Short mmCIF file of C-alpha atoms in Angstrom, two decimals:
data_model
loop_
_atom_site.label_atom_id
_atom_site.label_comp_id
_atom_site.label_asym_id
_atom_site.label_seq_id
_atom_site.Cartn_x
_atom_site.Cartn_y
_atom_site.Cartn_z
CA MET A 1 -3.88 -38.03 -0.77
CA ARG A 2 -6.19 -38.65 -3.68
CA ALA A 3 -7.36 -35.84 -5.89
CA ALA A 4 -11.00 -34.87 -5.84
CA PRO A 5 -12.59 -35.45 -9.26
CA LEU A 6 -13.91 -32.52 -11.20
CA THR A 7 -17.57 -32.43 -12.09
CA ALA A 8 -19.29 -30.30 -14.67
CA PRO A 9 -20.86 -27.15 -13.26
CA THR A 10 -24.62 -27.21 -13.15
CA VAL A 11 -25.09 -23.44 -13.03
CA SER A 12 -23.29 -20.57 -14.69
CA ARG A 13 -20.82 -18.27 -12.97
CA TRP A 14 -23.11 -15.25 -12.99
CA ALA A 15 -26.11 -17.23 -11.76
CA LEU A 16 -24.10 -17.78 -8.58
CA LEU A 17 -22.19 -14.51 -8.24
CA VAL A 18 -24.99 -12.02 -8.96
CA PRO A 19 -27.44 -13.29 -6.29
CA LEU A 20 -24.60 -13.63 -3.76
CA ALA A 21 -23.43 -10.09 -4.52
CA GLY A 22 -27.01 -8.85 -4.02
CA LEU A 23 -27.24 -10.70 -0.70
CA THR A 24 -23.92 -9.21 0.41
CA MET A 25 -25.15 -5.69 -0.39
CA VAL A 26 -28.35 -6.26 1.60
CA LEU A 27 -26.32 -7.59 4.53
CA ALA A 28 -23.97 -4.61 4.32
CA LEU A 29 -26.89 -2.18 4.45
CA LEU A 30 -28.36 -4.03 7.43
CA HIS A 31 -24.94 -4.08 9.13
CA LEU A 32 -24.70 -0.29 8.88
CA SER A 33 -28.27 0.20 10.09
CA ILE A 34 -28.15 -1.75 13.35
CA GLY A 35 -26.40 -0.74 16.54
CA ALA A 36 -26.92 1.11 19.81
CA ARG A 37 -28.30 3.94 17.69
CA GLY A 38 -30.50 2.54 14.95
CA MET A 39 -30.23 4.13 11.51
CA PRO A 40 -32.89 3.84 8.81
CA PRO A 41 -31.64 2.78 5.36
CA SER A 42 -32.32 6.29 4.02
CA VAL A 43 -29.77 7.77 6.45
CA VAL A 44 -27.24 5.08 5.53
CA LEU A 45 -27.60 5.75 1.81
CA ASP A 46 -27.47 9.50 2.41
CA THR A 47 -24.20 9.05 4.29
CA LEU A 48 -22.69 6.96 1.51
CA PHE A 49 -23.64 9.28 -1.33
CA SER A 50 -23.77 12.74 0.27
CA PHE A 51 -21.72 12.71 3.45
CA ASP A 52 -22.22 15.72 5.72
CA PRO A 53 -19.50 16.13 8.41
CA ALA A 54 -21.85 18.29 10.47
CA ASN A 55 -24.47 15.51 10.70
CA PHE A 56 -24.00 13.43 13.87
CA ASN A 57 -25.52 10.28 12.34
CA HIS A 58 -23.28 10.59 9.30
CA ARG A 59 -20.19 10.87 11.52
CA ILE A 60 -21.15 7.75 13.47
CA LEU A 61 -21.66 5.77 10.28
CA PHE A 62 -18.49 7.00 8.61
CA SER A 63 -16.14 6.87 11.61
CA LEU A 64 -17.35 3.72 13.41
CA ARG A 65 -19.67 1.51 11.41
CA LEU A 66 -18.29 1.84 7.89
CA PRO A 67 -14.70 0.84 8.77
CA ARG A 68 -16.09 -2.10 10.75
CA LEU A 69 -18.12 -3.18 7.73
CA CYS A 70 -15.14 -2.81 5.38
CA ALA A 71 -12.95 -4.81 7.77
CA ALA A 72 -15.56 -7.59 7.84
CA LEU A 73 -15.89 -7.64 4.04
CA LEU A 74 -12.14 -7.65 3.40
CA SER A 75 -11.29 -10.16 6.13
CA GLY A 76 -14.14 -12.50 5.19
CA ALA A 77 -13.04 -12.44 1.55
CA ALA A 78 -9.43 -13.08 2.63
CA LEU A 79 -10.34 -16.06 4.82
CA GLY A 80 -12.59 -17.55 2.15
CA THR A 81 -9.83 -17.24 -0.46
CA ALA A 82 -7.16 -18.61 1.88
CA GLY A 83 -9.35 -21.59 2.72
CA LEU A 84 -9.95 -22.38 -0.93
CA LEU A 85 -6.23 -22.22 -1.73
CA LEU A 86 -5.35 -24.49 1.20
CA GLN A 87 -8.05 -27.05 0.43
CA SER A 88 -7.18 -27.14 -3.27
CA LEU A 89 -3.40 -27.21 -2.92
CA LEU A 90 -3.39 -29.76 -0.09
CA ARG A 91 -6.42 -31.69 -1.45
CA ASN A 92 -7.86 -31.74 2.02
CA PRO A 93 -11.41 -30.55 2.88
CA LEU A 94 -10.28 -29.92 6.47
CA ALA A 95 -7.55 -27.47 5.45
CA GLU A 96 -8.39 -24.07 6.92
CA PRO A 97 -6.22 -21.22 8.32
CA HIS A 98 -7.57 -21.60 11.86
CA ILE A 99 -7.05 -25.37 11.97
CA LEU A 100 -3.63 -25.53 10.28
CA GLY A 101 -1.89 -22.98 12.50
CA LEU A 102 -1.92 -19.94 10.24
CA ASN A 103 -4.19 -17.92 12.50
CA ALA A 104 -2.34 -18.99 15.65
CA GLY A 105 1.05 -18.11 14.15
CA ALA A 106 -0.23 -14.75 12.95
CA SER A 107 -1.71 -14.05 16.38
CA LEU A 108 1.57 -14.91 18.09
CA ALA A 109 3.49 -12.57 15.79
CA VAL A 110 1.07 -9.70 16.45
CA VAL A 111 1.11 -10.23 20.23
CA VAL A 112 4.91 -10.37 20.31
CA ALA A 113 5.05 -7.16 18.27
CA THR A 114 2.54 -5.49 20.60
CA ALA A 115 4.67 -6.42 23.60
CA LEU A 116 7.77 -4.76 22.12
CA PRO A 117 8.82 -1.28 23.27
CA ALA A 118 6.84 1.44 21.51
CA ALA A 119 9.92 2.71 19.69
CA ILE A 120 10.37 -0.52 17.72
CA GLN A 121 6.78 -1.68 17.32
CA PRO A 122 5.70 -2.27 13.70
CA THR A 123 3.43 0.30 12.10
CA THR A 124 -0.15 -0.44 11.09
CA VAL A 125 1.04 -0.92 7.50
CA GLU A 126 3.72 -3.42 8.59
CA ARG A 127 1.47 -5.51 10.86
CA PRO A 128 -0.26 -7.50 8.06
CA LEU A 129 3.09 -8.60 6.66
CA LEU A 130 4.38 -9.45 10.13
CA ALA A 131 1.25 -11.50 10.84
CA ALA A 132 1.59 -13.27 7.49
CA CYS A 133 5.20 -14.20 8.30
CA GLY A 134 4.17 -15.55 11.70
CA GLY A 135 1.41 -17.62 10.16
CA ALA A 136 3.75 -18.88 7.43
CA VAL A 137 6.37 -20.03 9.95
CA VAL A 138 3.89 -22.08 11.99
CA PHE A 139 2.24 -23.43 8.84
CA ALA A 140 5.62 -24.49 7.44
CA ALA A 141 6.26 -26.38 10.67
CA VAL A 142 2.85 -28.07 10.36
CA LEU A 143 3.61 -29.18 6.80
CA SER A 144 7.08 -30.39 7.76
CA LEU A 145 5.89 -32.45 10.72
CA SER A 146 2.87 -33.88 8.92
CA SER A 147 5.08 -34.97 5.99
CA ALA A 148 7.51 -36.88 8.23
CA GLY A 149 7.42 -40.66 8.43
CA ARG A 150 7.12 -43.36 5.82
CA LEU A 151 3.43 -42.68 5.08
CA GLY A 152 4.03 -39.04 4.26
CA MET A 153 1.30 -36.45 4.65
CA THR A 154 -2.18 -37.72 5.41
CA VAL A 155 -5.41 -35.94 6.30
CA THR A 156 -5.20 -37.14 9.90
CA LYS A 157 -1.55 -36.16 10.42
CA LEU A 158 -2.06 -32.75 8.85
CA VAL A 159 -5.03 -31.92 11.06
CA PHE A 160 -3.43 -33.23 14.25
CA CYS A 161 -0.16 -31.38 13.61
CA GLY A 162 -2.10 -28.19 12.89
CA ILE A 163 -4.09 -28.51 16.11
CA ALA A 164 -0.97 -29.30 18.16
CA LEU A 165 1.10 -26.40 16.87
CA SER A 166 -1.86 -24.04 17.13
CA ALA A 167 -2.14 -25.04 20.78
CA LEU A 168 1.58 -24.40 21.26
CA ALA A 169 1.36 -20.94 19.67
CA SER A 170 -1.72 -20.15 21.77
CA ALA A 171 0.15 -21.23 24.91
CA LEU A 172 3.00 -18.86 24.07
CA VAL A 173 0.48 -16.05 23.54
CA SER A 174 -1.06 -16.79 26.94
CA ALA A 175 2.36 -16.75 28.60
CA ILE A 176 3.17 -13.34 27.11
CA LEU A 177 -0.18 -11.92 28.18
CA LEU A 178 0.21 -13.24 31.74
CA LEU A 179 3.60 -11.53 32.01
CA ASP A 180 2.56 -8.27 30.34
CA GLN A 181 -0.66 -6.71 31.62
CA GLU A 182 -0.41 -3.79 29.20
CA THR A 183 -0.31 -6.09 26.18
CA LEU A 184 -3.24 -8.07 27.61
CA GLU A 185 -5.35 -4.92 27.79
CA ALA A 186 -4.38 -3.99 24.22
CA VAL A 187 -5.29 -7.31 22.57
CA ARG A 188 -7.73 -9.19 24.84
CA PHE A 189 -10.80 -8.40 22.71
CA TRP A 190 -8.92 -8.70 19.44
CA LEU A 191 -7.79 -12.24 20.35
CA VAL A 192 -11.35 -13.61 20.26
CA GLY A 193 -12.06 -12.05 16.87
CA ASP A 194 -13.64 -8.70 17.60
CA LEU A 195 -14.44 -6.22 14.82
CA ALA A 196 -15.45 -3.38 17.15
CA GLY A 197 -12.00 -1.77 17.09
CA ALA A 198 -11.58 -1.74 13.30
CA SER A 199 -10.35 1.59 11.94
CA TRP A 200 -9.87 3.18 8.54
CA GLN A 201 -6.11 2.95 9.04
CA GLN A 202 -6.31 -0.83 9.42
CA VAL A 203 -8.63 -1.19 6.45
CA ILE A 204 -6.32 0.84 4.20
CA ALA A 205 -3.28 -1.13 5.39
CA ALA A 206 -5.04 -4.40 4.48
CA LEU A 207 -5.94 -3.39 0.93
CA LEU A 208 -2.59 -3.96 -0.81
CA PRO A 209 -1.67 -7.37 0.68
CA LEU A 210 -5.19 -8.66 0.13
CA ALA A 211 -5.17 -7.42 -3.46
CA VAL A 212 -1.88 -9.26 -4.04
CA ALA A 213 -3.20 -12.48 -2.47
CA GLY A 214 -6.43 -12.28 -4.46
CA ALA A 215 -4.59 -11.65 -7.72
CA VAL A 216 -2.34 -14.66 -7.11
CA ALA A 217 -5.36 -16.86 -6.42
CA LEU A 218 -7.01 -15.80 -9.69
CA VAL A 219 -3.79 -16.29 -11.70
CA ILE A 220 -3.13 -19.84 -10.44
CA ALA A 221 -6.79 -20.90 -10.57
CA PRO A 222 -6.45 -22.62 -13.99
CA ARG A 223 -3.46 -24.55 -12.64
CA LEU A 224 -5.54 -25.71 -9.70
CA ASP A 225 -8.04 -27.19 -12.17
CA ALA A 226 -5.25 -29.27 -13.67
CA MET A 227 -3.81 -30.24 -10.26
CA ALA A 228 -7.22 -31.53 -9.18
CA LEU A 229 -6.79 -34.26 -11.81
CA GLY A 230 -3.64 -35.50 -10.05
CA ASP A 231 0.04 -34.59 -10.10
CA ALA A 232 0.85 -36.76 -13.14
CA SER A 233 -1.90 -35.18 -15.22
CA ALA A 234 -0.91 -31.68 -14.10
CA ILE A 235 2.74 -32.25 -15.05
CA SER A 236 1.70 -33.58 -18.45
CA LEU A 237 -0.28 -30.35 -18.95
CA GLY A 238 2.81 -28.27 -18.16
CA VAL A 239 1.87 -27.13 -14.64
CA PRO A 240 4.92 -26.35 -12.43
CA LEU A 241 3.73 -28.10 -9.29
CA LYS A 242 6.34 -26.88 -6.78
CA THR A 243 6.14 -23.26 -7.90
CA THR A 244 2.35 -23.29 -7.93
CA ARG A 245 2.15 -24.81 -4.44
CA LEU A 246 4.75 -22.41 -3.04
CA VAL A 247 3.12 -19.32 -4.53
CA GLY A 248 -0.39 -20.47 -3.60
CA LEU A 249 0.52 -21.30 0.00
CA ALA A 250 2.34 -17.96 0.32
CA ALA A 251 -0.80 -16.19 -0.91
CA ALA A 252 -2.89 -18.12 1.63
CA ALA A 253 -0.51 -17.08 4.41
CA LEU A 254 -0.63 -13.45 3.26
CA ALA A 255 -4.43 -13.43 3.10
CA SER A 256 -4.99 -15.10 6.47
CA GLY A 257 -2.25 -13.07 8.19
CA THR A 258 -3.75 -9.83 6.93
CA ALA A 259 -7.21 -10.87 8.11
CA VAL A 260 -5.86 -11.77 11.56
CA SER A 261 -4.01 -8.48 11.90
CA THR A 262 -7.22 -6.62 11.01
CA VAL A 263 -9.98 -8.43 12.93
CA GLY A 264 -8.24 -11.06 15.05
CA PRO A 265 -8.02 -14.87 14.72
CA ILE A 266 -11.52 -15.60 13.42
CA GLY A 267 -11.90 -19.25 12.50
CA PHE A 268 -13.96 -21.58 10.31
CA VAL A 269 -14.90 -19.06 7.60
CA GLY A 270 -12.23 -20.67 5.43
CA LEU A 271 -13.61 -24.12 6.21
CA ILE A 272 -17.29 -23.63 5.41
CA VAL A 273 -17.25 -21.41 2.33
CA PRO A 274 -14.68 -23.05 -0.03
CA GLY A 275 -16.23 -26.52 0.13
CA VAL A 276 -19.59 -25.11 -0.88
CA ALA A 277 -17.98 -22.98 -3.62
CA ILE A 278 -16.16 -25.95 -5.16
CA ARG A 279 -19.34 -28.02 -5.25
CA LEU A 280 -21.48 -25.25 -6.72
CA THR A 281 -18.95 -24.47 -9.46
CA GLY A 282 -18.26 -28.08 -10.34
CA GLY A 283 -14.58 -27.75 -9.45
CA ARG A 284 -13.81 -24.74 -11.70
CA HIS A 285 -11.37 -22.88 -9.50
CA LEU A 286 -11.57 -19.49 -11.20
CA ASP A 287 -15.28 -19.35 -10.39
CA ALA A 288 -14.68 -20.89 -6.98
CA VAL A 289 -12.10 -18.24 -6.01
CA MET A 290 -14.57 -15.44 -6.72
CA LEU A 291 -17.42 -17.29 -5.03
CA SER A 292 -15.27 -18.07 -1.96
CA ALA A 293 -14.20 -14.44 -1.59
CA LEU A 294 -17.74 -13.13 -1.92
CA GLY A 295 -19.20 -15.89 0.25
CA GLY A 296 -16.59 -15.36 2.95
CA ALA A 297 -17.36 -11.64 3.01
CA ALA A 298 -21.11 -12.29 3.27
CA LEU A 299 -20.66 -14.92 6.00
CA LEU A 300 -18.46 -12.70 8.19
CA VAL A 301 -20.80 -9.71 7.81
CA MET A 302 -23.74 -11.96 8.73
CA ALA A 303 -21.86 -13.29 11.77
CA ASP A 304 -21.07 -9.75 12.89
CA ILE A 305 -24.72 -8.74 12.53
CA VAL A 306 -25.77 -11.65 14.76
CA ALA A 307 -22.99 -10.88 17.25
CA ARG A 308 -24.19 -7.29 17.58
CA SER A 309 -27.89 -8.08 17.93
CA ILE A 310 -28.20 -11.44 19.71
CA LEU A 311 -27.97 -9.87 23.20
CA PRO A 312 -29.88 -6.59 23.62
CA GLY A 313 -27.56 -3.81 24.75
CA ARG A 314 -24.42 -5.97 24.48
CA GLU A 315 -22.14 -7.36 21.80
CA VAL A 316 -20.70 -10.86 21.43
CA ALA A 317 -17.31 -11.23 19.74
CA THR A 318 -17.75 -12.15 16.08
CA GLY A 319 -15.19 -14.96 16.39
CA ILE A 320 -17.44 -16.68 18.92
CA MET A 321 -20.33 -16.69 16.47
CA THR A 322 -18.25 -18.21 13.64
CA ALA A 323 -16.95 -20.87 16.06
CA LEU A 324 -20.47 -21.79 17.15
CA VAL A 325 -21.33 -22.53 13.52
CA GLY A 326 -17.95 -23.73 12.28
CA ALA A 327 -17.06 -26.22 15.02
CA PRO A 328 -20.06 -28.51 14.33
CA VAL A 329 -19.31 -28.34 10.59
CA PHE A 330 -15.69 -29.33 11.27
CA LEU A 331 -16.78 -32.28 13.44
CA LEU A 332 -19.25 -33.37 10.75
CA ILE A 333 -16.53 -33.37 8.08
CA VAL A 334 -14.16 -35.25 10.39
CA ALA A 335 -16.81 -37.88 11.09
CA ARG A 336 -17.36 -38.40 7.36
CA ARG A 337 -13.71 -38.34 6.25
CA LEU A 338 -11.65 -39.90 9.05
#
């Protein structure tokens, strides 16, 4: 596959990051304010800066809404970063955790673990790593199958293999849930990407793996700039291609697996955000990594706001909202590229 040419950035890093950070903060405040019990911004700010355990509104915000917000921010940033790594390393604008089997593999690993006897089930801290391993196994199979044949890996083969193996993993999940009613009850909302059950324990468990994945993305970002010029140019600049791809893909699996274990298999965040980030930054991957993480966080928070408010008195799963936006974008890219 041909490398995408780099173009000079038209705006500075901070001209992009500062407004997006401000938008994310506004969305976060709105996210905490809305719900079955509306909270004015003054109560939200009072909770954040002078929490009172005896105040009922403060307890609702701290125990229910704040962990949900943190889960959305962390998972959105993880999916945006994972999508950027996949698209840059594979040089494929359709590369995204949900499409290439990472989310499906992570979901299968979590469902299998949930179906195990209670005595040997993984802890909340272990679930992100387990989900990352499941996603990595399916993704490795996708890469292996799409690289077979005399033509090697192409955009079409990669996407079709990802869709096929995602369907296989989803079929195995369905089979487990049909045979185990208890597991079905435990994960049926989580499987459509639902943030309602997010807890502080899950948020804390996600912090370390996401920090590692984010640090890796920032470290290899300069190498991605060189790799965008083509393999020959990158080698001449001293970039270790195999090591960079292996480390970058492992970081993408860790980020997407952690997001799935926290909020469920939410798709298309990693498809929409990275492409925009690369264009806005002119192909500078260090800037694009930060913009993708922040943009992914803002997009998932926005989707969760819409999911909670679109039907009065009821909530729609956040994963449904991202699919309603992401599926048409995916089809548009396919129509232009294939």
